[in-house]
Every structure is written in structure tokens, then in C-alpha cells.
Coordinates of C-alpha atoms in Angstrom, one line a residue:
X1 CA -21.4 14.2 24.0
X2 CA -23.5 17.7 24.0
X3 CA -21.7 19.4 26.5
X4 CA -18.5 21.3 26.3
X5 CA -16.6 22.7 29.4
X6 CA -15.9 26.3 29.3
X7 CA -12.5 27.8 29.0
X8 CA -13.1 29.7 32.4
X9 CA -15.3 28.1 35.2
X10 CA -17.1 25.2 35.9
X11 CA -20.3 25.6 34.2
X12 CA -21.6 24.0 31.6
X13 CA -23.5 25.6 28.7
X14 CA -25.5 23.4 26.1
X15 CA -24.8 23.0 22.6
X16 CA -27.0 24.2 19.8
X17 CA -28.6 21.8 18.6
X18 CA -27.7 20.5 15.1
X19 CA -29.8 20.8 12.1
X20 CA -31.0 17.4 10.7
X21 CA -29.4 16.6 7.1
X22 CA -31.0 16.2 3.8
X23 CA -32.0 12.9 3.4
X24 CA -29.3 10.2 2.4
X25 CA -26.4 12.9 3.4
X26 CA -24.2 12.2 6.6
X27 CA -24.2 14.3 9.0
X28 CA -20.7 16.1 9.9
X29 CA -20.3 14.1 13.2
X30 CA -22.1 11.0 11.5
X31 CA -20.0 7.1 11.6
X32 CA -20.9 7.5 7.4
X33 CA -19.0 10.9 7.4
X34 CA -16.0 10.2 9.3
X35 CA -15.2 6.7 7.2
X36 CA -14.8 8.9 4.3
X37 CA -13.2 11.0 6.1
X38 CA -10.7 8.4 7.2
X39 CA -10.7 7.1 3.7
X40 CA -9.9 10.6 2.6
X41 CA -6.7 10.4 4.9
X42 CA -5.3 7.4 3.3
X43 CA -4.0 8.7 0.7
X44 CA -2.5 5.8 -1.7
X45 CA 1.3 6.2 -1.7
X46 CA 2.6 7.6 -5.5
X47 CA 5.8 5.9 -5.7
X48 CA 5.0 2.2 -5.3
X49 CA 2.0 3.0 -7.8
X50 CA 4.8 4.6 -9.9
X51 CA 6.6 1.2 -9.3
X52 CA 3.8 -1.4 -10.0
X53 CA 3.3 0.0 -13.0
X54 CA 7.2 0.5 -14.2
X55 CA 7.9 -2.8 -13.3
X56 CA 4.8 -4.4 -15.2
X57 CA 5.9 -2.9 -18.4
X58 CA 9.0 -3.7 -18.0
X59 CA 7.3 -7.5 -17.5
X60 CA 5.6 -7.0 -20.4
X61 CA 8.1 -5.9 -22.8
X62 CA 10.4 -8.7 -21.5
X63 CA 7.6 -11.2 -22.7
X64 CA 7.2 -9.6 -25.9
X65 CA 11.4 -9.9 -26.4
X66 CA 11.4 -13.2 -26.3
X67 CA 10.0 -14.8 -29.3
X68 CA 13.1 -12.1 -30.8
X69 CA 16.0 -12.2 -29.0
X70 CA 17.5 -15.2 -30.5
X71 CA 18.6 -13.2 -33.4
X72 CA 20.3 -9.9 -31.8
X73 CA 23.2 -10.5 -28.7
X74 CA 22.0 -6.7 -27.4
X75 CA 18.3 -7.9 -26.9
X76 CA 19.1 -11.0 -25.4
X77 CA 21.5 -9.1 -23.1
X78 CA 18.9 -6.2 -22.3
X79 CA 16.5 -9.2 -21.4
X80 CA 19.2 -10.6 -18.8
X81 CA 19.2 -7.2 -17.5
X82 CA 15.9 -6.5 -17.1
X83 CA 15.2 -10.0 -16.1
X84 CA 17.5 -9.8 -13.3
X85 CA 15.3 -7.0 -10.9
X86 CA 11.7 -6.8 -13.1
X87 CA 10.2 -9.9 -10.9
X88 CA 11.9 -9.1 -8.0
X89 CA 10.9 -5.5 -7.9
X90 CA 7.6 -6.6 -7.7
X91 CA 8.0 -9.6 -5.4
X92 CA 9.3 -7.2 -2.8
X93 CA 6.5 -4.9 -3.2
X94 CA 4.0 -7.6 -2.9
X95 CA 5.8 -8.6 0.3
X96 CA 5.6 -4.9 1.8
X97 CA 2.0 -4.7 1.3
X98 CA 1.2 -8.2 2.5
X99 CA 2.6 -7.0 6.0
X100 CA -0.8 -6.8 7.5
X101 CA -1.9 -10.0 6.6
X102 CA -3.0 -11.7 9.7
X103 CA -4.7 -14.7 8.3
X104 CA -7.9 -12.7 10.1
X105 CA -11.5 -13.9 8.4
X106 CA -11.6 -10.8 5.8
X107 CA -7.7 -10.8 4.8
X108 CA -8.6 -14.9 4.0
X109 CA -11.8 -14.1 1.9
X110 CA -9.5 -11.0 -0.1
X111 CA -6.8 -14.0 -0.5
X112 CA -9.2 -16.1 -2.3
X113 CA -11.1 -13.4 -4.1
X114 CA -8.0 -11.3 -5.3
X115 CA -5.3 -14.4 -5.7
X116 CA -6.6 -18.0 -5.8
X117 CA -9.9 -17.0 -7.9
X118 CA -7.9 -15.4 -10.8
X119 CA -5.4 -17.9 -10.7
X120 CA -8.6 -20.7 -11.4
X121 CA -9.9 -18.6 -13.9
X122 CA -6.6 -17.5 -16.4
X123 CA -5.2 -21.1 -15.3
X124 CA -8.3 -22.3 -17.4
X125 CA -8.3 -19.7 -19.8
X126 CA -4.8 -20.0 -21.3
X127 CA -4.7 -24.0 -22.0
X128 CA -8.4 -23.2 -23.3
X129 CA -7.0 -19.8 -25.6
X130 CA -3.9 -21.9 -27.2
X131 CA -6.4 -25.0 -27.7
X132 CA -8.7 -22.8 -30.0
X133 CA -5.7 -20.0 -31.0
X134 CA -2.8 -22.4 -31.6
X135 CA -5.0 -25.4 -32.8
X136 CA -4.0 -27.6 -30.1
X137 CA -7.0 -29.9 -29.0
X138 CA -4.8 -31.9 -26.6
X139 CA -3.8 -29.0 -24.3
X140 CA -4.2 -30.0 -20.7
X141 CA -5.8 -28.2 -18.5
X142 CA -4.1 -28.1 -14.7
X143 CA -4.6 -26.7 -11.9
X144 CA -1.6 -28.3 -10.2
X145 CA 1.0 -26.9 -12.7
X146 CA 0.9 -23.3 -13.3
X147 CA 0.9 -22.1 -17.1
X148 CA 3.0 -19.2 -18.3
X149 CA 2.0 -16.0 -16.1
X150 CA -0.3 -17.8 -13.7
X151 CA 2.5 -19.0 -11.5
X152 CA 2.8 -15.6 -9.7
X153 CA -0.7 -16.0 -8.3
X154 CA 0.6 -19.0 -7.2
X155 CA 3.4 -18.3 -5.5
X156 CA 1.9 -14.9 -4.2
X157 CA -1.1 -17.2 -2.7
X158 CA 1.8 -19.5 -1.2
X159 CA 3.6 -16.3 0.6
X160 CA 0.5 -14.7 1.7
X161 CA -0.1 -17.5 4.1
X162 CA 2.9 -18.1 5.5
X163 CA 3.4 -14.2 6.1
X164 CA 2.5 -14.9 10.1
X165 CA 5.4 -17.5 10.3
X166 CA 8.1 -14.9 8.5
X167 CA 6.6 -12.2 11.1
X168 CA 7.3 -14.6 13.8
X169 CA 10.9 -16.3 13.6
X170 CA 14.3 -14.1 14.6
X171 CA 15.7 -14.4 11.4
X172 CA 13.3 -14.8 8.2
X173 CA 15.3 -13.3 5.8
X174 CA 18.1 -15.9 6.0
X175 CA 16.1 -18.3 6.6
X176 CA 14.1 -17.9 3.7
X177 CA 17.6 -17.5 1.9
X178 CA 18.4 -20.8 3.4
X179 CA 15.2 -22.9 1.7
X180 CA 15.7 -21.3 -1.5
X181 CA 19.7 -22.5 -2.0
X182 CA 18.1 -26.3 -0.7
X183 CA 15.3 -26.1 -3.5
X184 CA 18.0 -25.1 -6.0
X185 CA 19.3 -28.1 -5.4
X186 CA 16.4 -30.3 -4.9
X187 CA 15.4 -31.7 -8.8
X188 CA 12.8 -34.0 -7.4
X189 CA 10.9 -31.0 -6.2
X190 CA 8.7 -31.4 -9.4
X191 CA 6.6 -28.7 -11.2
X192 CA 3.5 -28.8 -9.2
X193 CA 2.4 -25.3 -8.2
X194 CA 5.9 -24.3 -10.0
X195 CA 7.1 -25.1 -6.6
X196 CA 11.0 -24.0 -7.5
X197 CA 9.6 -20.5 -8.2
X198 CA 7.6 -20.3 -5.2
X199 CA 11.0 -20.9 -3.1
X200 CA 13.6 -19.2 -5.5
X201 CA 11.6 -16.5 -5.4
X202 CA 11.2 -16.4 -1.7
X203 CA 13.9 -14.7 -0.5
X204 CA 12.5 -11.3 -2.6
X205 CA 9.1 -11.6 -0.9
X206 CA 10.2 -12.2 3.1
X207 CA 12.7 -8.9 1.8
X208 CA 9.5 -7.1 0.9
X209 CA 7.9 -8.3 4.5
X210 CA 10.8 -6.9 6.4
X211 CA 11.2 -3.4 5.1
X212 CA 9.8 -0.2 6.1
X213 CA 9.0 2.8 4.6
X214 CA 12.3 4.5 5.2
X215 CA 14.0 2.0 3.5
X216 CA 12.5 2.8 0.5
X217 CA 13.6 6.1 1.4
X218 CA 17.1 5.8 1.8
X219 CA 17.4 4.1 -1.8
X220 CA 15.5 7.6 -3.3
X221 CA 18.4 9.4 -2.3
X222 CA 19.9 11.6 -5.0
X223 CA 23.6 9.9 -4.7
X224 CA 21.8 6.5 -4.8
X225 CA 20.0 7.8 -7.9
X226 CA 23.5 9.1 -9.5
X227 CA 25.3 5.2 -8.4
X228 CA 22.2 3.5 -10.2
X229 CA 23.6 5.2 -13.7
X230 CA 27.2 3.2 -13.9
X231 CA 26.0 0.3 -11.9
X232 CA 23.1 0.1 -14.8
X233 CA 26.1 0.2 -17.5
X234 CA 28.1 -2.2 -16.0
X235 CA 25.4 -4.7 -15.6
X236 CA 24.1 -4.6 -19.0
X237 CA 28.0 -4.1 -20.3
X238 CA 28.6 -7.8 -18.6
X239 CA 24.5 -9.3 -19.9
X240 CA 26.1 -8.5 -23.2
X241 CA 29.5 -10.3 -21.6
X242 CA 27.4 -12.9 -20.4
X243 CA 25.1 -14.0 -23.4
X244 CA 27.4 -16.8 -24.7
X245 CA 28.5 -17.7 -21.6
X246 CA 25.7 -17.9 -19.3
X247 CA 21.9 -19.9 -19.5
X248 CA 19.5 -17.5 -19.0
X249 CA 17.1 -19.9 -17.5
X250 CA 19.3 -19.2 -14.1
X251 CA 16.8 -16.0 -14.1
X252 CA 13.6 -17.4 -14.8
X253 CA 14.3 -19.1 -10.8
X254 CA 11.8 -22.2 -12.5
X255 CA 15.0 -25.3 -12.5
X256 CA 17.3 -26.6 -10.0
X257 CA 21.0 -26.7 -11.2
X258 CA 21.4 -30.5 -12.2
X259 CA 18.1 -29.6 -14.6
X260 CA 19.8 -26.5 -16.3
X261 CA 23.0 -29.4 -16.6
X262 CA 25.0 -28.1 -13.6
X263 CA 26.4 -29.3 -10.5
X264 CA 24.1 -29.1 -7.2
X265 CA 26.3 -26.8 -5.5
X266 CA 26.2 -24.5 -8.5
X267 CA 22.3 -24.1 -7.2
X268 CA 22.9 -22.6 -3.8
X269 CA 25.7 -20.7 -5.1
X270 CA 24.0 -19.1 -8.0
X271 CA 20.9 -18.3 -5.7
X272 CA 23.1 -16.4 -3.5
X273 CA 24.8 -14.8 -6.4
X274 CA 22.0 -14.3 -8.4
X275 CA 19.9 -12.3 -4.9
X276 CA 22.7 -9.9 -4.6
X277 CA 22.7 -9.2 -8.2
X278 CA 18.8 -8.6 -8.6
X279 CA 19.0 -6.9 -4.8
X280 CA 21.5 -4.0 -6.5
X281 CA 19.6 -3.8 -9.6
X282 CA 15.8 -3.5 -7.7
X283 CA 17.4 -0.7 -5.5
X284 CA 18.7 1.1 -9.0
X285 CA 15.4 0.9 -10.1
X286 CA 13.4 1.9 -7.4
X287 CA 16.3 4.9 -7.3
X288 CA 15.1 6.6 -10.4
X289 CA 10.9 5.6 -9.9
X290 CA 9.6 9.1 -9.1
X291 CA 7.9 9.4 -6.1
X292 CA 5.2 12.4 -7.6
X293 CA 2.2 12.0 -9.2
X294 CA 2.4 11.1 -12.8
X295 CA 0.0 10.5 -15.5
X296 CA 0.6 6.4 -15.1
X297 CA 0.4 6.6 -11.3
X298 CA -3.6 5.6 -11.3
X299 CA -2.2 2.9 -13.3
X300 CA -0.3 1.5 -10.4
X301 CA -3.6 0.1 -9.2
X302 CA -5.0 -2.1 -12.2
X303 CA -0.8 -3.7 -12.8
X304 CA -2.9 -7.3 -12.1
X305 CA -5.1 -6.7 -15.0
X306 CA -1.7 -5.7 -17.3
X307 CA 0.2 -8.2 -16.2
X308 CA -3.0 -11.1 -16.6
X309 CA -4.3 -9.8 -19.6
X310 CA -1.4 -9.3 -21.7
X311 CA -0.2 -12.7 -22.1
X312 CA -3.1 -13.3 -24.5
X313 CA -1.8 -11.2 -27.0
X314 CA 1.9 -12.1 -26.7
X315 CA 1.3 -15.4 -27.1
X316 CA -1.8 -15.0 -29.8
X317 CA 1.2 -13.5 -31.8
X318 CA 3.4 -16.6 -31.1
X319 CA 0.8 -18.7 -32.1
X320 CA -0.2 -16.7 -35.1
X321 CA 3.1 -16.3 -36.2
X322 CA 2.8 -13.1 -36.0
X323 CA 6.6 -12.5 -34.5
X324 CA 7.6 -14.8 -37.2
X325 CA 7.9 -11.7 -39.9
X326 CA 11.3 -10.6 -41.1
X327 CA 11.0 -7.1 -40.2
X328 CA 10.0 -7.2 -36.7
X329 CA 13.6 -9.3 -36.3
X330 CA 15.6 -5.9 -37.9
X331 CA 16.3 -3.4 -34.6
X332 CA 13.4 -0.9 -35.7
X333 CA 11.4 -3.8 -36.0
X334 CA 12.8 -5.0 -32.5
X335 CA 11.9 -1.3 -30.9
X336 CA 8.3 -1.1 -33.2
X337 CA 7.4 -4.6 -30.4
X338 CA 8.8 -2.6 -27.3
X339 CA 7.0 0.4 -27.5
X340 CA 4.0 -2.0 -28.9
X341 CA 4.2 -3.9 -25.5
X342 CA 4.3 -0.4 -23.5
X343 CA 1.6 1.3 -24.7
X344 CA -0.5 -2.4 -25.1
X345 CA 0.3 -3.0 -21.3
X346 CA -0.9 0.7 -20.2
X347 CA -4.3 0.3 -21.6
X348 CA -4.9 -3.0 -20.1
X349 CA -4.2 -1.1 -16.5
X350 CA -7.3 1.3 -17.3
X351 CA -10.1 1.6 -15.2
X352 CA -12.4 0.6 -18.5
X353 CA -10.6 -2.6 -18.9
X354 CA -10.5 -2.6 -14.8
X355 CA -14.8 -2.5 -14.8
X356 CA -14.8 -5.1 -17.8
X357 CA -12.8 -7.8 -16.0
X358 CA -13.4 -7.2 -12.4
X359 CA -15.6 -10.3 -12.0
X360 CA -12.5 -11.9 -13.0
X361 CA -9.8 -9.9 -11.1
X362 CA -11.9 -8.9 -8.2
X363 CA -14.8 -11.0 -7.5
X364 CA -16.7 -10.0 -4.3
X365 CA -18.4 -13.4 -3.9
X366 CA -20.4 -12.8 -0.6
X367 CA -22.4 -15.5 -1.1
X368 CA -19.6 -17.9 -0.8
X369 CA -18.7 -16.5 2.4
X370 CA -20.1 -16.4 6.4
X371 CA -20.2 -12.8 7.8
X372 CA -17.8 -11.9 10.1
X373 CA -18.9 -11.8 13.6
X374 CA -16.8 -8.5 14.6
X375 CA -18.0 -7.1 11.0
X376 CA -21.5 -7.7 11.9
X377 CA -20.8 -6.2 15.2
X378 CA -19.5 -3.2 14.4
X379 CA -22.4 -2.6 11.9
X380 CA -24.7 -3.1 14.3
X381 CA -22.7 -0.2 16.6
X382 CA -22.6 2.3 13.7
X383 CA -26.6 1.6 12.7
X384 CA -26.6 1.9 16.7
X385 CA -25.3 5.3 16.6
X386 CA -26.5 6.5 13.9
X387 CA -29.9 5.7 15.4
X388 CA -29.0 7.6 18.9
X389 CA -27.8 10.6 16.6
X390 CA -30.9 10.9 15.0
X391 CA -32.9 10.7 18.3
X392 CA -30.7 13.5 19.6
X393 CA -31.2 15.7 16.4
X394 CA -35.0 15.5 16.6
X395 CA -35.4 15.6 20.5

């Protein structure tokens, strides 16, 4: 538009006209200008960066416990703990910010590139890694039955696409609650695509799908943040309680009950149990994740790299025998592998080891994919205008 009414009268006087841009820069009114303007606007949200990344160390130091914990009651009960909300914090992330998925041509083709391709390629690459590593020629290689850390691409792969039937039915929450107390109880369920995780699990991610921002909100609260502190001490007070008692496989979400030697009600009834429990514990933690900018907020964005990446070295030190050295069993030895983990899992989230493994993590893969007709239409409006603009500039 050139004109502009006046603020008193009819009339209408003509713009000046605008001088034409360098070459290669937009002009201020230009479709190139205002999508970085727009992209300017979106500013990425601190605290669930803040979170990812908390929650992925916490993932990682978990996995680094475990060749150790056999040999010290307060480790195994600080794994309980933190394997009661680390998963499930990040399960109900990953369901907030699958909320626009639509099952639309370009959310498909990110599903594929961002979730199913690294799952094909570290599903590969870990049999193949503890064939060479570990000496073990007759390690299968599966793409049916996820290996170590690959089942989360799984599952996450699984939830994406059903997110348009959880944002349809009345209730999907208890619903969702509902399948995973049946799989609990369901043995013949088998281990293809870890299929008791995917449903176990479940419940976290529909959670994620439901919520909105202010719920987040509400558990940043400063007397939710002053609750978390003796709710944290009584829950680790009964993992220590709980250590002889209790089979820690019941957090892992991976068994039904008559596998872990239990009853098949004890399934449903631990599920329920065990989703209030991680529910209190995920809202102490995201009580005390700062919602500023921190130095390890960028980090929030490469967590998939961490979280892939680091198994390799966990289990190169299983395999090794690495974790099989006296002193690393001694507590300073225990506290030497959990700041090890830490600062091992931060520098995987960099954007250095980001560029090195992108074509891993975040293939773009045109070629395997037709255009979108609604993409290709909107670029031929922008080329379009951007055409008329320049036309107008040099009339």
C-alpha cells in the first residue's frame, strides 16, 4: 500500500518513495525482513532449556552410577531417587512441545529426520560399538528391539503420532493411565520396540500434551520451591528405606509385574503408585530449574546429542573395565564418576559436537522428500512480492 490517510481530511498524499537496498539486503518492509523479524520474536523459552539440560545430566550421571551402586546402599538409593522423575521430566517436556504436531506434511518429514533417522543410525551403531569394543562378534543387530538409550527415540516416535488422537478424546490423561496399568500386566507384550516402555511411559507424555504454560508456572512458585526441599528428603530418606526392600527394575517402566516375579495386580497398582510418586518429584524439580538465562541454557538445545552420544563412553568403560577399579568404588571415587558424567555430558550438548554430528541428529534429507504444495505456494507468493516491491522501488 503507498497511500496513507491523513489524520485530518480526506486527502490523500503519496509516500516518498523508498530507496532501493544494497544488493542481497532486505528491504525494511521486505517478506526476507519480517521472517527474521518474526524469528527474532520467538524467543526460545529459558526454563525448559534450563530443564532439558538438568534433566539430561541427571540421565547421564544415573547411567554412569550404575556399574557402582552395587557396592554403597546411599548410591543405589540416590539412583531410586533420581530415577523416579529424571525420565519423566523429560517425557513431559517432550509431550508439551509435541502439542503442535498435526501429522501435517513438514511435522512428518521433521518426525523422520529428527526421531526415526537417529534411532536407525545409534540402533546400528551400539550393537556395532560393543561388537568391536567389547569383543563380541555375535551381537545382533535389531531394529525391532531397541538397545540401551535408543528406546526413547522409539517411544518418542510412537507418541508423536498418536498426539492427534490424545488431542481428540475427552479424557486422555486417564485413558492413557488406563493402557499403561493393562500393559503392566500384559507379559506377552514382548520386547519389540520396548513396547512396555512405550506404554508405561505414556501416561508422562499425554501429561506433557495437556499442560500449558501456566502450569509450569504455578509449580515455580516460591512456596512450591520451599515444599520441594522436605519432600526431596523424605523421598530419598525412604530410596535409602527402600533399597533392600524394593526391585528397582519397577523404575526402569521396561517389565510387567509377573516378569519382575510379582503378582499382575501388583502392575496396575505399582503404575499408579509409581505416576504419583515421579508426578511429586518432576514438579520438585522443575520447582528449583531457574527460569533465567544461565551459562547451560544454550545447552538446552543440543540435550539429544548428550543424551545419544554419551552412552558410548559409559558403556566403553563397562566394557573396558574401566569401572571395574577399586578406587572409583570408595565414595570420592563414586563422586570423581558424577562430576565425570556432568561435565562429560555438557560438552557433548555443544554446538561443536552439535555441527560434527548433525548429519546424524538432524539430517535435512530433501531429496528423500516431495515438496509441500502449500510450501511451494507460499514461496512462490513471497518471490511474488518481492518481485512487485522491487517494481514499485524502481518505478
Amino acid at each position: 500500500m503507498t497511500n496513507s490517510l491523513q489524520p485530518n481530511g480526506r486527502n490523500r498524499a503519496p509516500l516518498p518513495p523508498q530507496h532501493s537496498s544494497a544488493s542481497g539486503v532486505p528491504t525494511p518492509r521486505s517478506p526476507q525482513n519480517e521472517q527474521k523479524q518474526n524469528k527474532r520474536n520467538k524467543q526460545r523459552d529459558s526454563f525448559f532449556d534450563n530443564a532439558k539440560y538438568l534433566a539430561i545430566v541427571l540421565v547421564a550421571i544415573g547411567h554412569a552410577w550404575e556399574p557402582l551402586k552395587g557396592d554403597s546402599r546411599v548410591l543405589q538409593a540416590t539412583y531410586m531417587f533420581v530415577y523416579a522423575f529424571h525420565m519423566p521430566a523429560f517425557i513431559v517436556i517432550s509431550g508439551f512441545f509435541s502439542r503442535s504436531f498435526d501429522a501435517s506434511p513438514s511435522r512428518l518429514k521433521r518426525l523422520v529426520t529428527g526421531v526415526a533417522v537417529p534411532y536407525i543410525v545409534f540402533e546400528t551403531a551400539y550393537p556395532l560399538f560393543k561388537r568391536v569394543v567389547d569383543d563380541a562378534p555375535d551381537q545382533d543387530i535389531s531394529l525391532l528391539d531397541p538397545w540401551y538409550l535408543t528406546w526413547f527415540l522409539c517411544a518418542l516416535f510412537v507418541w508423536r503420532l498418536t498426539t492427534p488422537l490424545w488431542k481428540t478424546v475427552r479424557w486422555p490423561l486417564p485413558l492413557a493411565l488406563g493402557i499403561a496399568m493393562l500393559a503392566s500386566a500384559t507379559p506377552n507384550i514382548g520386547d519389540d520396540l520396548d513396547l512396555q516402555r512405550v506404554l508405561q511411559f505414556l501416561p508422562f507424555f499425554v501429561l506433557g500434551l495437556t499442560m500449558k504454560p501456566e502450569h509450569f508456572r504455578l509449580v515455580r512458585r516460591r512456596s512450591v520451591r520451599i515444599a520441594a526441599v522436605p519432600v526431596f528428603a523424605v523421598a530419598l530418606a525412604f530410596a535409602w528405606w527402600a533399597v533392600p526392600r524394593m526391585n528397582a527394575a519397577w523404575f526402569y517402566h521396561r517389565d510387567s509385574a509377573q516378569e519382575l516375579n510379582s503378582p499382575w495386580w501388583v502392575g496396575p497398582v505399582m503404575v499408579l503408585a509409581m505416576f504419583g510418586c515421579s508426578l511429586v518429584l518432576t514438579a520438585c524439580f522443575f520447582a528449583w530449574v531457574p527460569g533465567r538465562r544461565m551459562w547451560f541454557t544454550a545447552l538446552g538445545a543440543g540435550t539429544l546429542y548428550g543424551y545419544l552420544l554419551h552412552g558410548f563412553l559409559v558403556k566403553g568403560g563397562d566394557y573396558t573395565g574401566w569401572f571395574d577399579q577399586d578406587w572409583l568404588h570408595r565414595p570420592l571415587g563414586e563422586v570423581f564418576v558424577t562430576v565425570l558424567a556432568g561435565v562429560v555430558v555438557t560438552l557433548l550438548c555443544t554446538k561443536p559436537v552439535q555441527r560434527v554430528f548433525r548429519f546424524a541428529m538432524e539430517p535435512k534429507m530433501d531429496w528423500a522428500f516431495k515438496r509441500d504444495a502449500a510450501e511451494v505456494a507460499r514461496e512462490r507468493e513471497k518471490a511474488g512480492a518481492v518481485t512487485e516491491h522491487r517494481e514499485k522501488v524502481n518505478a
